[in-house]
Tab-separated table of C-alpha atoms in Angstrom:
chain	number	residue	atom	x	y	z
Y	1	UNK	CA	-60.765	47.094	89.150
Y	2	UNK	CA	-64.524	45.953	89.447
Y	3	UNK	CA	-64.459	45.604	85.660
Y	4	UNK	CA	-61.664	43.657	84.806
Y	5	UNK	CA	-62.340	41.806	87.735
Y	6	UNK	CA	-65.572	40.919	86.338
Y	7	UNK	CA	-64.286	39.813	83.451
Y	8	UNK	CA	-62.196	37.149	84.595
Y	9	UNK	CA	-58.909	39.360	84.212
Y	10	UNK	CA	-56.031	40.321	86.764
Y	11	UNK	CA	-55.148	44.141	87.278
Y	12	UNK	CA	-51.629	44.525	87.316
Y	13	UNK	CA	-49.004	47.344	88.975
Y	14	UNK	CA	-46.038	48.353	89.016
Y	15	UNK	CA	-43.543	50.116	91.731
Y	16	UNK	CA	-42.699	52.894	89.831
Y	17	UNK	CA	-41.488	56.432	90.559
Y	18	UNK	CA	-38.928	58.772	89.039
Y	19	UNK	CA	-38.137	62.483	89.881
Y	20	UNK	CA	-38.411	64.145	86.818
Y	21	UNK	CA	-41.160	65.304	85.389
Y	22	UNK	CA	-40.935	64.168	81.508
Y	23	UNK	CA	-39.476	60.494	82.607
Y	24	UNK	CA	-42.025	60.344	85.235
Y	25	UNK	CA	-44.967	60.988	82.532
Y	26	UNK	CA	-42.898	58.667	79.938
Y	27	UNK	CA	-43.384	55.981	82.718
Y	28	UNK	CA	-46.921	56.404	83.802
Y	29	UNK	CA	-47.688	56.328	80.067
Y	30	UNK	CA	-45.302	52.965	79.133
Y	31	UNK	CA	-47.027	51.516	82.002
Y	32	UNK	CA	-50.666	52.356	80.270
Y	33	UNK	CA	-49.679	51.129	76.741
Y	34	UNK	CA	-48.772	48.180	78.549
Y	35	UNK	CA	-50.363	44.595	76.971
Y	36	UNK	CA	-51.987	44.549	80.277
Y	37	UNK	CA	-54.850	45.546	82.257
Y	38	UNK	CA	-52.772	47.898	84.368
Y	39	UNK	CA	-52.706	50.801	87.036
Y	40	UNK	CA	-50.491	53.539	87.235
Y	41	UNK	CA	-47.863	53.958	90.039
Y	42	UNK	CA	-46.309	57.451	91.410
Y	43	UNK	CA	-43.720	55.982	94.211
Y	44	UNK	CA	-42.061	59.026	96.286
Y	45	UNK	CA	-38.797	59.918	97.076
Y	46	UNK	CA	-37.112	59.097	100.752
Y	47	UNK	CA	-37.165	62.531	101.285
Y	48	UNK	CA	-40.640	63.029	100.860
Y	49	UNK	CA	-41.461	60.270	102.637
Y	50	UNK	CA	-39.361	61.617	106.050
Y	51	UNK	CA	-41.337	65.101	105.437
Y	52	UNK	CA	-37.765	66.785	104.229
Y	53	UNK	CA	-39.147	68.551	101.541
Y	54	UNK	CA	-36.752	71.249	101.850
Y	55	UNK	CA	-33.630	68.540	100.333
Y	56	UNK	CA	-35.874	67.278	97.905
Y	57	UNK	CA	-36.464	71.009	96.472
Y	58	UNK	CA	-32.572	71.318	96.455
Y	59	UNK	CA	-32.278	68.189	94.655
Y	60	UNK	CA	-34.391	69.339	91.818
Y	61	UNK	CA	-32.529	72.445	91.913
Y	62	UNK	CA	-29.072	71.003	91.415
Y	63	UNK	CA	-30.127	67.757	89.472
Y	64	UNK	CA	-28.964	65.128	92.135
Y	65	UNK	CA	-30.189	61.740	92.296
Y	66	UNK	CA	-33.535	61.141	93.709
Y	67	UNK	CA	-34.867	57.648	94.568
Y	68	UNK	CA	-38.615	58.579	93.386
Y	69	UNK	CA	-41.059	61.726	92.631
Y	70	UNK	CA	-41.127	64.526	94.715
Y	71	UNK	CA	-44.950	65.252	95.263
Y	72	UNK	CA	-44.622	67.686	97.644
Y	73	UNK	CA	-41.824	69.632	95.797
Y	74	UNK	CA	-42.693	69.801	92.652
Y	75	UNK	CA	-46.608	70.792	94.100
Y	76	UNK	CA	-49.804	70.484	92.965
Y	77	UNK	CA	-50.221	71.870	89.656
Y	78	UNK	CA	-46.991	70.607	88.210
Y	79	UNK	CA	-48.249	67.156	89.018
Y	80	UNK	CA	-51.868	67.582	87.854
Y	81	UNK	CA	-50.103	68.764	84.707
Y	82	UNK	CA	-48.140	65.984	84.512
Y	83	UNK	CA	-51.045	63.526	84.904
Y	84	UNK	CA	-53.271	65.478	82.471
Y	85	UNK	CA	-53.929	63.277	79.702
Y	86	UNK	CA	-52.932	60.562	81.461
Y	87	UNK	CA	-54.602	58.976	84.439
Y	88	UNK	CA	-58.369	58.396	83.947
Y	89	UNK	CA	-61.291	56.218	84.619
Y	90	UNK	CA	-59.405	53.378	82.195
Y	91	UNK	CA	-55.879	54.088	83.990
Y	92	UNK	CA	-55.905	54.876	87.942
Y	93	UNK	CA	-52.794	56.143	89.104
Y	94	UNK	CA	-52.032	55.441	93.015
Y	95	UNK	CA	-49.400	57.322	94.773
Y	96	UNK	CA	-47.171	54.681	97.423
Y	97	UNK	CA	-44.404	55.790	99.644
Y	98	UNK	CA	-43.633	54.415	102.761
Y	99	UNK	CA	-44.650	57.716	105.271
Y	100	UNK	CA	-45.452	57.236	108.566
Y	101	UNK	CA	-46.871	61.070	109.024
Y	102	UNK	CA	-47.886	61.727	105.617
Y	103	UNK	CA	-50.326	64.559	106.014
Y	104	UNK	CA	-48.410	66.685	103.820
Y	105	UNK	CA	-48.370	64.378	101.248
Y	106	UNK	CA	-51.371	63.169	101.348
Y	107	UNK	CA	-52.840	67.151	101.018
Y	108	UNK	CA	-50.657	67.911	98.233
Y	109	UNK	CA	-52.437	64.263	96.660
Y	110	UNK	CA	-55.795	65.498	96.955
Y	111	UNK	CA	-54.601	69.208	95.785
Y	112	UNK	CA	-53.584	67.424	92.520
Y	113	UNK	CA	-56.402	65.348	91.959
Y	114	UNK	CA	-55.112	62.293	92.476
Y	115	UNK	CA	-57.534	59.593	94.289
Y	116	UNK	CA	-55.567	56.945	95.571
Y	117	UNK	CA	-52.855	55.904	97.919
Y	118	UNK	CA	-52.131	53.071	100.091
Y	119	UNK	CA	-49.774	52.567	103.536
Y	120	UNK	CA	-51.095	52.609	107.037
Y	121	UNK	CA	-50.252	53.751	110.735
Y	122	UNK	CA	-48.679	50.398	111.552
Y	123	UNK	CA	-47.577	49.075	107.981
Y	124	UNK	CA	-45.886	52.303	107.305
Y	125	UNK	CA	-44.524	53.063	110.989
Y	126	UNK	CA	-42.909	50.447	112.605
Y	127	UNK	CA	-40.622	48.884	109.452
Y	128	UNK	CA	-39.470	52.014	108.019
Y	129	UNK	CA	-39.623	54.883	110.889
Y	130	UNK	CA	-38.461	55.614	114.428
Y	131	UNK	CA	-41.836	57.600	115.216
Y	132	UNK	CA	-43.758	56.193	117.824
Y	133	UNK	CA	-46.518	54.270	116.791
Y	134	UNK	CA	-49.472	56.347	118.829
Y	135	UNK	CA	-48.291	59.475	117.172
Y	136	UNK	CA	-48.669	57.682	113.614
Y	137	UNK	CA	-52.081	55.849	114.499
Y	138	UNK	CA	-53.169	59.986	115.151
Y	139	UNK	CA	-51.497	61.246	111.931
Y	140	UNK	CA	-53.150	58.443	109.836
Y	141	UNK	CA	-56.500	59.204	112.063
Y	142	UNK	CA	-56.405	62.812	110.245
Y	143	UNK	CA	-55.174	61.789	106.959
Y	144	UNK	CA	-58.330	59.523	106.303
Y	145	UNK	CA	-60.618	61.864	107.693
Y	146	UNK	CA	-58.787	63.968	105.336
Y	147	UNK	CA	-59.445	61.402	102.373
Y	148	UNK	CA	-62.772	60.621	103.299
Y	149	UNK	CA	-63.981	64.377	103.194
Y	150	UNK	CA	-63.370	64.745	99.216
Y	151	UNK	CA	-66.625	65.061	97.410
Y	152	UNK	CA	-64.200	62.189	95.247
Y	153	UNK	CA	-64.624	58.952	96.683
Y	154	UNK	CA	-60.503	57.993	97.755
Y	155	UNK	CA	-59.381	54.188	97.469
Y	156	UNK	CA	-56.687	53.377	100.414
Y	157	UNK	CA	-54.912	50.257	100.477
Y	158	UNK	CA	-53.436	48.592	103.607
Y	159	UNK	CA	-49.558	47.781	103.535
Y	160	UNK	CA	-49.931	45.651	106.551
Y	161	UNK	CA	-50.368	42.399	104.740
Y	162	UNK	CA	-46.781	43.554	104.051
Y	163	UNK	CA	-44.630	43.881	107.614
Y	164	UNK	CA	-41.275	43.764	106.490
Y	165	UNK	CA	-41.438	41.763	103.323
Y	166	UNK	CA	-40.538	38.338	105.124
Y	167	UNK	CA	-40.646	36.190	108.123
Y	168	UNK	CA	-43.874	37.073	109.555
Y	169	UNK	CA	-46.452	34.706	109.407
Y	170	UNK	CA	-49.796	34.613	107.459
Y	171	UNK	CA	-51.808	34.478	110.135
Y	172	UNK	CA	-50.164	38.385	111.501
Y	173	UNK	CA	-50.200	39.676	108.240
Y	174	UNK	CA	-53.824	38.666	107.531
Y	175	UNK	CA	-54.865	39.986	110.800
Y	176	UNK	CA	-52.922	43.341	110.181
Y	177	UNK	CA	-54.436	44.030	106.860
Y	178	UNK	CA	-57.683	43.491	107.967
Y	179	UNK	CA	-57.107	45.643	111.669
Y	180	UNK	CA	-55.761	48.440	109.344
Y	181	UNK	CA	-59.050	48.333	106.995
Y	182	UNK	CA	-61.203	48.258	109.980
Y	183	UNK	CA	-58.904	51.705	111.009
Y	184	UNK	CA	-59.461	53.185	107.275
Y	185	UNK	CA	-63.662	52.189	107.983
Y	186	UNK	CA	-63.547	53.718	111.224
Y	187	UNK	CA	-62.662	57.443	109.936
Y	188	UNK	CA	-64.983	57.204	107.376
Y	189	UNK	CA	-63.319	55.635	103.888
Y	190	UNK	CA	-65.537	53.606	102.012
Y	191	UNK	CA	-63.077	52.263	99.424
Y	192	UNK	CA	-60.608	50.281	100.473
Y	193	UNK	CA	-57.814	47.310	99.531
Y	194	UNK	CA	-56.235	44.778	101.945
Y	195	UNK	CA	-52.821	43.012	100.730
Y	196	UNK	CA	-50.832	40.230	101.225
Y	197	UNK	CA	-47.134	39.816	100.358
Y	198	UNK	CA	-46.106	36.239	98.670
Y	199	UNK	CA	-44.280	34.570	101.279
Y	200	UNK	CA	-42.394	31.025	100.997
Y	201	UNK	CA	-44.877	28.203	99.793
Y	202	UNK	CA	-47.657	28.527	97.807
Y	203	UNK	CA	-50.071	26.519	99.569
Y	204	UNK	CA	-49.876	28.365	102.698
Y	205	UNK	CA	-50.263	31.480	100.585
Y	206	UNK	CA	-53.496	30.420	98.836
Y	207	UNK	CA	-54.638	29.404	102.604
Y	208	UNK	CA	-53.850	32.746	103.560
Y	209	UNK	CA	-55.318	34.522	100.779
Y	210	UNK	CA	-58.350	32.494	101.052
Y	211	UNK	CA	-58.422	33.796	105.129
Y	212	UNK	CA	-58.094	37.288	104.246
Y	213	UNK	CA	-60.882	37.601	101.925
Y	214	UNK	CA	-63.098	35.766	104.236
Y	215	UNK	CA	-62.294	37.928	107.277
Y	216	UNK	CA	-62.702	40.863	104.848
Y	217	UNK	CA	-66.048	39.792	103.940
Y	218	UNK	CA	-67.298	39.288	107.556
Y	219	UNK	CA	-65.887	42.490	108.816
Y	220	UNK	CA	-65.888	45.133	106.114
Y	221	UNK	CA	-69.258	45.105	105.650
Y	222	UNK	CA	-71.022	46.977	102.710
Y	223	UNK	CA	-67.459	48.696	102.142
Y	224	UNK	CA	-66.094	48.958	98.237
Y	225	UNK	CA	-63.026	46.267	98.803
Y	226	UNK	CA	-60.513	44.151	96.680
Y	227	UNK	CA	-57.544	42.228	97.991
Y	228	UNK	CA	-54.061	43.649	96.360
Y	229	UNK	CA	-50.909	40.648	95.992
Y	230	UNK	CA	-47.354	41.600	96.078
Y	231	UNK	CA	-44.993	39.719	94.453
Y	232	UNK	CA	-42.498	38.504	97.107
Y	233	UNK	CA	-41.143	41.517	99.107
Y	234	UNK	CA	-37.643	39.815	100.505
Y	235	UNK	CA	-34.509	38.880	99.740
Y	236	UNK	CA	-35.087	38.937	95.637
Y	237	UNK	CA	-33.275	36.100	92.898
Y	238	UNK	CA	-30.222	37.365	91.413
Y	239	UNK	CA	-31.011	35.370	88.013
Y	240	UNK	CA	-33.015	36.664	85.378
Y	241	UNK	CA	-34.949	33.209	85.743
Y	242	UNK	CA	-35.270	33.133	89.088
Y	243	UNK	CA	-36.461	36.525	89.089
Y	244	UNK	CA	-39.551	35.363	86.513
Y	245	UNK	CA	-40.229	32.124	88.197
Y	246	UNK	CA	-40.864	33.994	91.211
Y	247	UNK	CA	-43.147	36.416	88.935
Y	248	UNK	CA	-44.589	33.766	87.276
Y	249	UNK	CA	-45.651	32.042	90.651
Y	250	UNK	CA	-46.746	35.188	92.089
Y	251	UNK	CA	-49.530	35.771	88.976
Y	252	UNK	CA	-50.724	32.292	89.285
Y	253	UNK	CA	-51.143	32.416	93.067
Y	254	UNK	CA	-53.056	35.579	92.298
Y	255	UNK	CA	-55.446	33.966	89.741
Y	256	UNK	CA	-56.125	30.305	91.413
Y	257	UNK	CA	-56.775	32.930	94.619
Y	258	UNK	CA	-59.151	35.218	93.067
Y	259	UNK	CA	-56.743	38.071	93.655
Y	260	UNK	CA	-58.018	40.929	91.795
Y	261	UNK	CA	-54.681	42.994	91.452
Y	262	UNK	CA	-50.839	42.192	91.361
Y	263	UNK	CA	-47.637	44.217	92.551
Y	264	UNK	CA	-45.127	42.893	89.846
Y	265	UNK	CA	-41.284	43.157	90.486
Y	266	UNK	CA	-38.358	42.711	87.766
Y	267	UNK	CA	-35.472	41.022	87.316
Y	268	UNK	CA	-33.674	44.231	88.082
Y	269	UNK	CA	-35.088	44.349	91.814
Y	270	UNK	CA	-31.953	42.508	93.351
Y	271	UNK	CA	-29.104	44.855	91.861
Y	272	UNK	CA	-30.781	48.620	90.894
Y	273	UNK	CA	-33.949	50.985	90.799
Y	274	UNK	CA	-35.629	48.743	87.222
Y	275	UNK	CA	-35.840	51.244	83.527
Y	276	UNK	CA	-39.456	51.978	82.660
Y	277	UNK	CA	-38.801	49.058	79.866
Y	278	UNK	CA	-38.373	46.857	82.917
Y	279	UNK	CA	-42.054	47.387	84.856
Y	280	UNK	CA	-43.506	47.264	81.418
Y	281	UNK	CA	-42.106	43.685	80.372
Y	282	UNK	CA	-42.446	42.929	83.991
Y	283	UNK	CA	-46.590	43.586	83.591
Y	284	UNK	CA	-46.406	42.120	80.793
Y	285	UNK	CA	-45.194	38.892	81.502
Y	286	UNK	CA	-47.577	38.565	84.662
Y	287	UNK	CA	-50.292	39.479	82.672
Y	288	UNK	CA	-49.760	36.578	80.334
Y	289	UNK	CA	-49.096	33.995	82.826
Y	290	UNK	CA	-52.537	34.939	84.726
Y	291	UNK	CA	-54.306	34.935	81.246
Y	292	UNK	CA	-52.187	31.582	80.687
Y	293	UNK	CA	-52.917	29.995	84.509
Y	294	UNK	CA	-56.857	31.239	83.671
Y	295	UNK	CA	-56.953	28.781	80.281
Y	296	UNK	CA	-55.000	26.144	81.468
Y	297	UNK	CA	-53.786	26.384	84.913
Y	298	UNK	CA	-53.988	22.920	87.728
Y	299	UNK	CA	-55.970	23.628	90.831
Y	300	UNK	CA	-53.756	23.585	93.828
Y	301	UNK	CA	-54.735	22.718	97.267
Y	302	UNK	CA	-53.949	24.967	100.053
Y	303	UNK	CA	-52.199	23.735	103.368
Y	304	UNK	CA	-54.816	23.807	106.699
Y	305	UNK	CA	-52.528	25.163	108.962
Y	306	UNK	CA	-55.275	27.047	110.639
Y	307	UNK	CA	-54.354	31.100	109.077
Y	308	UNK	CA	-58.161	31.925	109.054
Y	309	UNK	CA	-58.992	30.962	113.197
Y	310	UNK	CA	-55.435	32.253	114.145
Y	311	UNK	CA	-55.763	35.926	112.219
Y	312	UNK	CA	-59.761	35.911	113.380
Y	313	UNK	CA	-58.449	35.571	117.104
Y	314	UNK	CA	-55.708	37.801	116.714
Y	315	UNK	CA	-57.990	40.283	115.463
Y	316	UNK	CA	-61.230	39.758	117.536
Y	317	UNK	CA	-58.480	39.967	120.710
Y	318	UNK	CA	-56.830	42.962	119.782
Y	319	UNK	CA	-60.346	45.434	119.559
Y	320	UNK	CA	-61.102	43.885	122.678
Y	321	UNK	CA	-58.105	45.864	123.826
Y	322	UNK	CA	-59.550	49.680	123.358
Y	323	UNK	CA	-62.789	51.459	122.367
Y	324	UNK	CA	-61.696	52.391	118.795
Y	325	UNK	CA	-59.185	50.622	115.976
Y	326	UNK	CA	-56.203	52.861	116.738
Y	327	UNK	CA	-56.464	52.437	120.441
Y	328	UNK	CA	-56.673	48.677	120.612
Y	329	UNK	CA	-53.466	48.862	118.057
Y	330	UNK	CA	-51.006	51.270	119.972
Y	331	UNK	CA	-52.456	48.853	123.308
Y	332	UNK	CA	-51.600	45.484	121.640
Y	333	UNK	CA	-48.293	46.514	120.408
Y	334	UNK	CA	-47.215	48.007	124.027
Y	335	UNK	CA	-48.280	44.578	125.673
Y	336	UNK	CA	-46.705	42.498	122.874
Y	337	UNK	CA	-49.885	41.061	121.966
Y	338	UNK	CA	-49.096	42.131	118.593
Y	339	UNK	CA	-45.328	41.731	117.922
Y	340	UNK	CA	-43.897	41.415	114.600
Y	341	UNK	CA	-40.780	38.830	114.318
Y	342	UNK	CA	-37.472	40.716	114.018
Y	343	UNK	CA	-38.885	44.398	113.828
Y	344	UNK	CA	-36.297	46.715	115.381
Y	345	UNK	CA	-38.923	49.430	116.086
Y	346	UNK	CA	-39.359	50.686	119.907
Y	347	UNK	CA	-42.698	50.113	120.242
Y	348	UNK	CA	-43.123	46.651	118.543
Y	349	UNK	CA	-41.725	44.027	121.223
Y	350	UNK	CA	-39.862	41.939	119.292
Y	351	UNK	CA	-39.927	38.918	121.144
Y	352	UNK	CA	-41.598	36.710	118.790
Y	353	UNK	CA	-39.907	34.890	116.165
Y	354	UNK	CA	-40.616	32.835	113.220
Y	355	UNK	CA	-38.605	30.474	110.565
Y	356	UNK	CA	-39.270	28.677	108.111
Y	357	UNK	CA	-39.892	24.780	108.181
Y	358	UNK	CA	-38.143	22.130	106.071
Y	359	UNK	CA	-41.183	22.363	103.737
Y	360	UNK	CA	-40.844	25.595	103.077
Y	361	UNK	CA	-44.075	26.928	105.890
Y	362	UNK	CA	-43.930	29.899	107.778
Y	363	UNK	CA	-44.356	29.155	111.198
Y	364	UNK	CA	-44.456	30.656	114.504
Y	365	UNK	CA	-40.684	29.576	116.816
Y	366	UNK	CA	-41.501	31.224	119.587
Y	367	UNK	CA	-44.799	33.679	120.343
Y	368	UNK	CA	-43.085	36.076	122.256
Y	369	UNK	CA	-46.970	37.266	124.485
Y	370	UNK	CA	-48.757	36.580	121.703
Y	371	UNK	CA	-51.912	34.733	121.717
Y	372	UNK	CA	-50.569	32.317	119.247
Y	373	UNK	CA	-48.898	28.481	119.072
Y	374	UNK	CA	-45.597	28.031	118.257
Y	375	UNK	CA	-44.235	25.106	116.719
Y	376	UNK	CA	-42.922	22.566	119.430
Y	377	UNK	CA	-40.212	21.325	117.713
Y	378	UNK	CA	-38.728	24.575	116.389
Y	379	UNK	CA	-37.185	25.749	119.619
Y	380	UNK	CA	-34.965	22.598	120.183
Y	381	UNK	CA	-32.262	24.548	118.870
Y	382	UNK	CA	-31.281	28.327	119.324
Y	383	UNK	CA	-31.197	30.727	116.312
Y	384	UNK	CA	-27.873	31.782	114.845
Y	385	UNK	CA	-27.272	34.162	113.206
Y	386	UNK	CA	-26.233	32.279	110.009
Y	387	UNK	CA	-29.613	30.833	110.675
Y	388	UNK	CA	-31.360	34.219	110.338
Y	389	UNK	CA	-29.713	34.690	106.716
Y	390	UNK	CA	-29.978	30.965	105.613
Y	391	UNK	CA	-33.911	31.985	106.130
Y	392	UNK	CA	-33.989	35.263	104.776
Y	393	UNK	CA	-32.336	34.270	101.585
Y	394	UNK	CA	-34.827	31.211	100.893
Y	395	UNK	CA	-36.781	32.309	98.148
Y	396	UNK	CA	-33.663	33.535	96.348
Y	397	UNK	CA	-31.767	30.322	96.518
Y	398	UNK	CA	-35.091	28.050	96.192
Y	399	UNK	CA	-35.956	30.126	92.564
Y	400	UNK	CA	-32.306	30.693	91.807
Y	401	UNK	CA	-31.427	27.136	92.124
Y	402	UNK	CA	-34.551	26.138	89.449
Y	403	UNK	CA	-32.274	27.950	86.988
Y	404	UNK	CA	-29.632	25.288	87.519
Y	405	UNK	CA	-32.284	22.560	87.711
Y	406	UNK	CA	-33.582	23.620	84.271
Y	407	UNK	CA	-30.617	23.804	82.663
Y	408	UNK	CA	-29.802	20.635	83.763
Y	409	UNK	CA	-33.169	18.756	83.302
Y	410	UNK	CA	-34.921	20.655	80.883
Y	411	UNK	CA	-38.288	18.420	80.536
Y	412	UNK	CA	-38.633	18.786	84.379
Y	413	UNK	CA	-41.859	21.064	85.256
Y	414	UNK	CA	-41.209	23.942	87.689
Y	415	UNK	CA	-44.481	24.684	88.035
């Protein structure tokens, strides 16, 4: 990371798993032949993820369908075998999968050698489990005490720049990346990486980008950090070009940001699990528009919309709340002080609520208890739910519609 970094480049990543050994290999090993600078991805399967390791073994077993790699069932050694030859100083391989109590997986991780993972006991709890969030803030307590007691320094990387993919403001997600680093710091990791998913205009992106690494440099400290980009995490384009534009605005946001790694998607995101082929012309592509955007890219100016004092006060607030990191988190979600917009979970309020303006912002609608200031003039009218969807499906009918545009004016820029 430092090194490409440091030369100028853009690390780039897939979301990549398969359950079979020899396709899983083939993959990690497309992925490093790649004409990128590029890490490795091992994504697990939903059973793994839910601790069910039991189905997973029968799926092997009988050869049905799994929706990623089974660390946990095929163990240790098998996957250390798999990797030998493999991952290496010149090709990290980092496992993701969406657990909210992933001690087992993170043992059977460190069993097979591998030294990085990513999640977090709010970014991986309230979108994608039921479990209350205190008992995941104490599993994720003991899985990076875990991490940080290999004589192997571990790299963790904080999904909460992340919540839900869409329709929750930069100013939470900057806040939650950063509260969830400050967790990983407080039980002792030392290498960490905070993310931030693309969201709905570019300006307010680079805003937010630039807020993150700034509150990441005034609270991390001496920590080894890096900020991680993910291409847009909603409601994907259904076109093939719509599905690149979105890629190709994603790896420019991440250069003229200083972003030092990329989560790519394909074109195949919006209809089926993408081929191997897929995340490799997928890395491929982003790598040449960063290189591209690096020669000859335009500076662009990011909105003021005030991301970096919002996620500061949301975050100095929220440790005010407790004694330690996880504390303050479990407190601020129970008095709504931290509430993501239109998260089902128990624990997370889910009073707030956000839309998007007719410039294509995120803002706040309403705040819900949160400390924050909602938009006056977005609560004149109630939210439908034909509303909700219009929203949800902005990106995909903003980079769809370009298609049309093109074809119709093809000397018109779309960049």
């Amino acid at each position: 990371m430092h090194r490409t970094s440091r030369a100028g480049g853009l690390v780039v990543q897939p979301r990549m798993g398969f359950a079979e050994i020899p396709v899983m290999r083939d993959g990690l090993l497309g992925v490093r032949a790649a004409r990128a600078a590029s890490v490795g991805t091992i994504t697990l399967d939903s059973y793994t993820r839910v601790n069910d390791h039991e189905s997973a073994r029968e799926a092997l077993r009988t050869g049905a369908e799994l929706n990623g790699f089974p660390l946990v069932a095929h163990g240790a050694d098998t996957t250390r075998a798999m990797l030998a030859g493999v991952a290496g100083p010149d090709f990290p391989v980092q496992v993701r999968h969406g657990s909210a109590l992933p001690y087992p997986l993170f043992e059977a991780m460190v069993e097979a050698g591998i030294d990085a993972t990513e999640g977090g006991p709010v970014s991986y709890c309230l979108p994608y489990s039921r479990v209350p969030l205190s008992e995941a803030v104490d599993a994720w307590s003991r899985c990076c005490e875990l991490l940080a007691s290999q004589e192997l320094q571990m790299h963790l990387e904080s999904f909460g720049g992340c919540m839900l993919g869409q329709l929750c403001p930069p100013s939470l997600l900057v806040a939650l990346s950063v509260l969830e680093g400050l967790f990983f710091a407080e039980h002792g990791l030392r290498s960490i990486s905070l993310s931030y998913a693309q969201q709905t205009h570019a300006g307010q992106d680079l805003e937010a980008l630039a807020a993150l690494r700034r509150l990441a440099g005034e609270r991390l400290g001496d920590l080894d950090w890096h900020v991680v980009l993910y291409t847009y995490m909603g409601v994907y384009p259904r076109t093939p070009v719509g599905s690149f534009r979105i890629l190709e605005d994603s790896a420019r946001l991440a250069v003229r940001s200083g972003t030092e790694r990329l989560i790519v998607k394909t074109p195949a995101e919006a209809h089926r699990i993408p081929t191997v082929q897929e995340n490799v012309d997928a890395l491929e592509f982003a790598a040449y528009v960063a290189d591209d955007e690096a020669r000859h890219g335009r500076p662009q100016e990011p909105t003021t919309t005030g991301v970096y004092e919002e996620a500061r006060m949301l975050v100095d607030s929220t440790l005010e709340l407790a004694p330690t990191v996880g504390a303050a988190l479990v407190r601020a979600f129970a008095r709504g002080h931290l509430d993501v917009p239109y998260c089902l979970h128990l624990d997370n309020a889910n009073r707030a609520r956000a839309y998007v303006d007719p410039a294509g912002l995120l803002r706040w609608r309403d705040p819900g208890a949160m400390p924050v200031t909602a938009d006056p003039a977005a609560g004149r009218d109630p939210l439908s739910a034909q509303g909700l969807i219009d929203m949800l499906g902005y990106n995909e009918r903003r980079f769809d519609r370009e298609q049309l545009t093109r074809v119709n004016h093809p000397q018109g820029s779309l960049t």
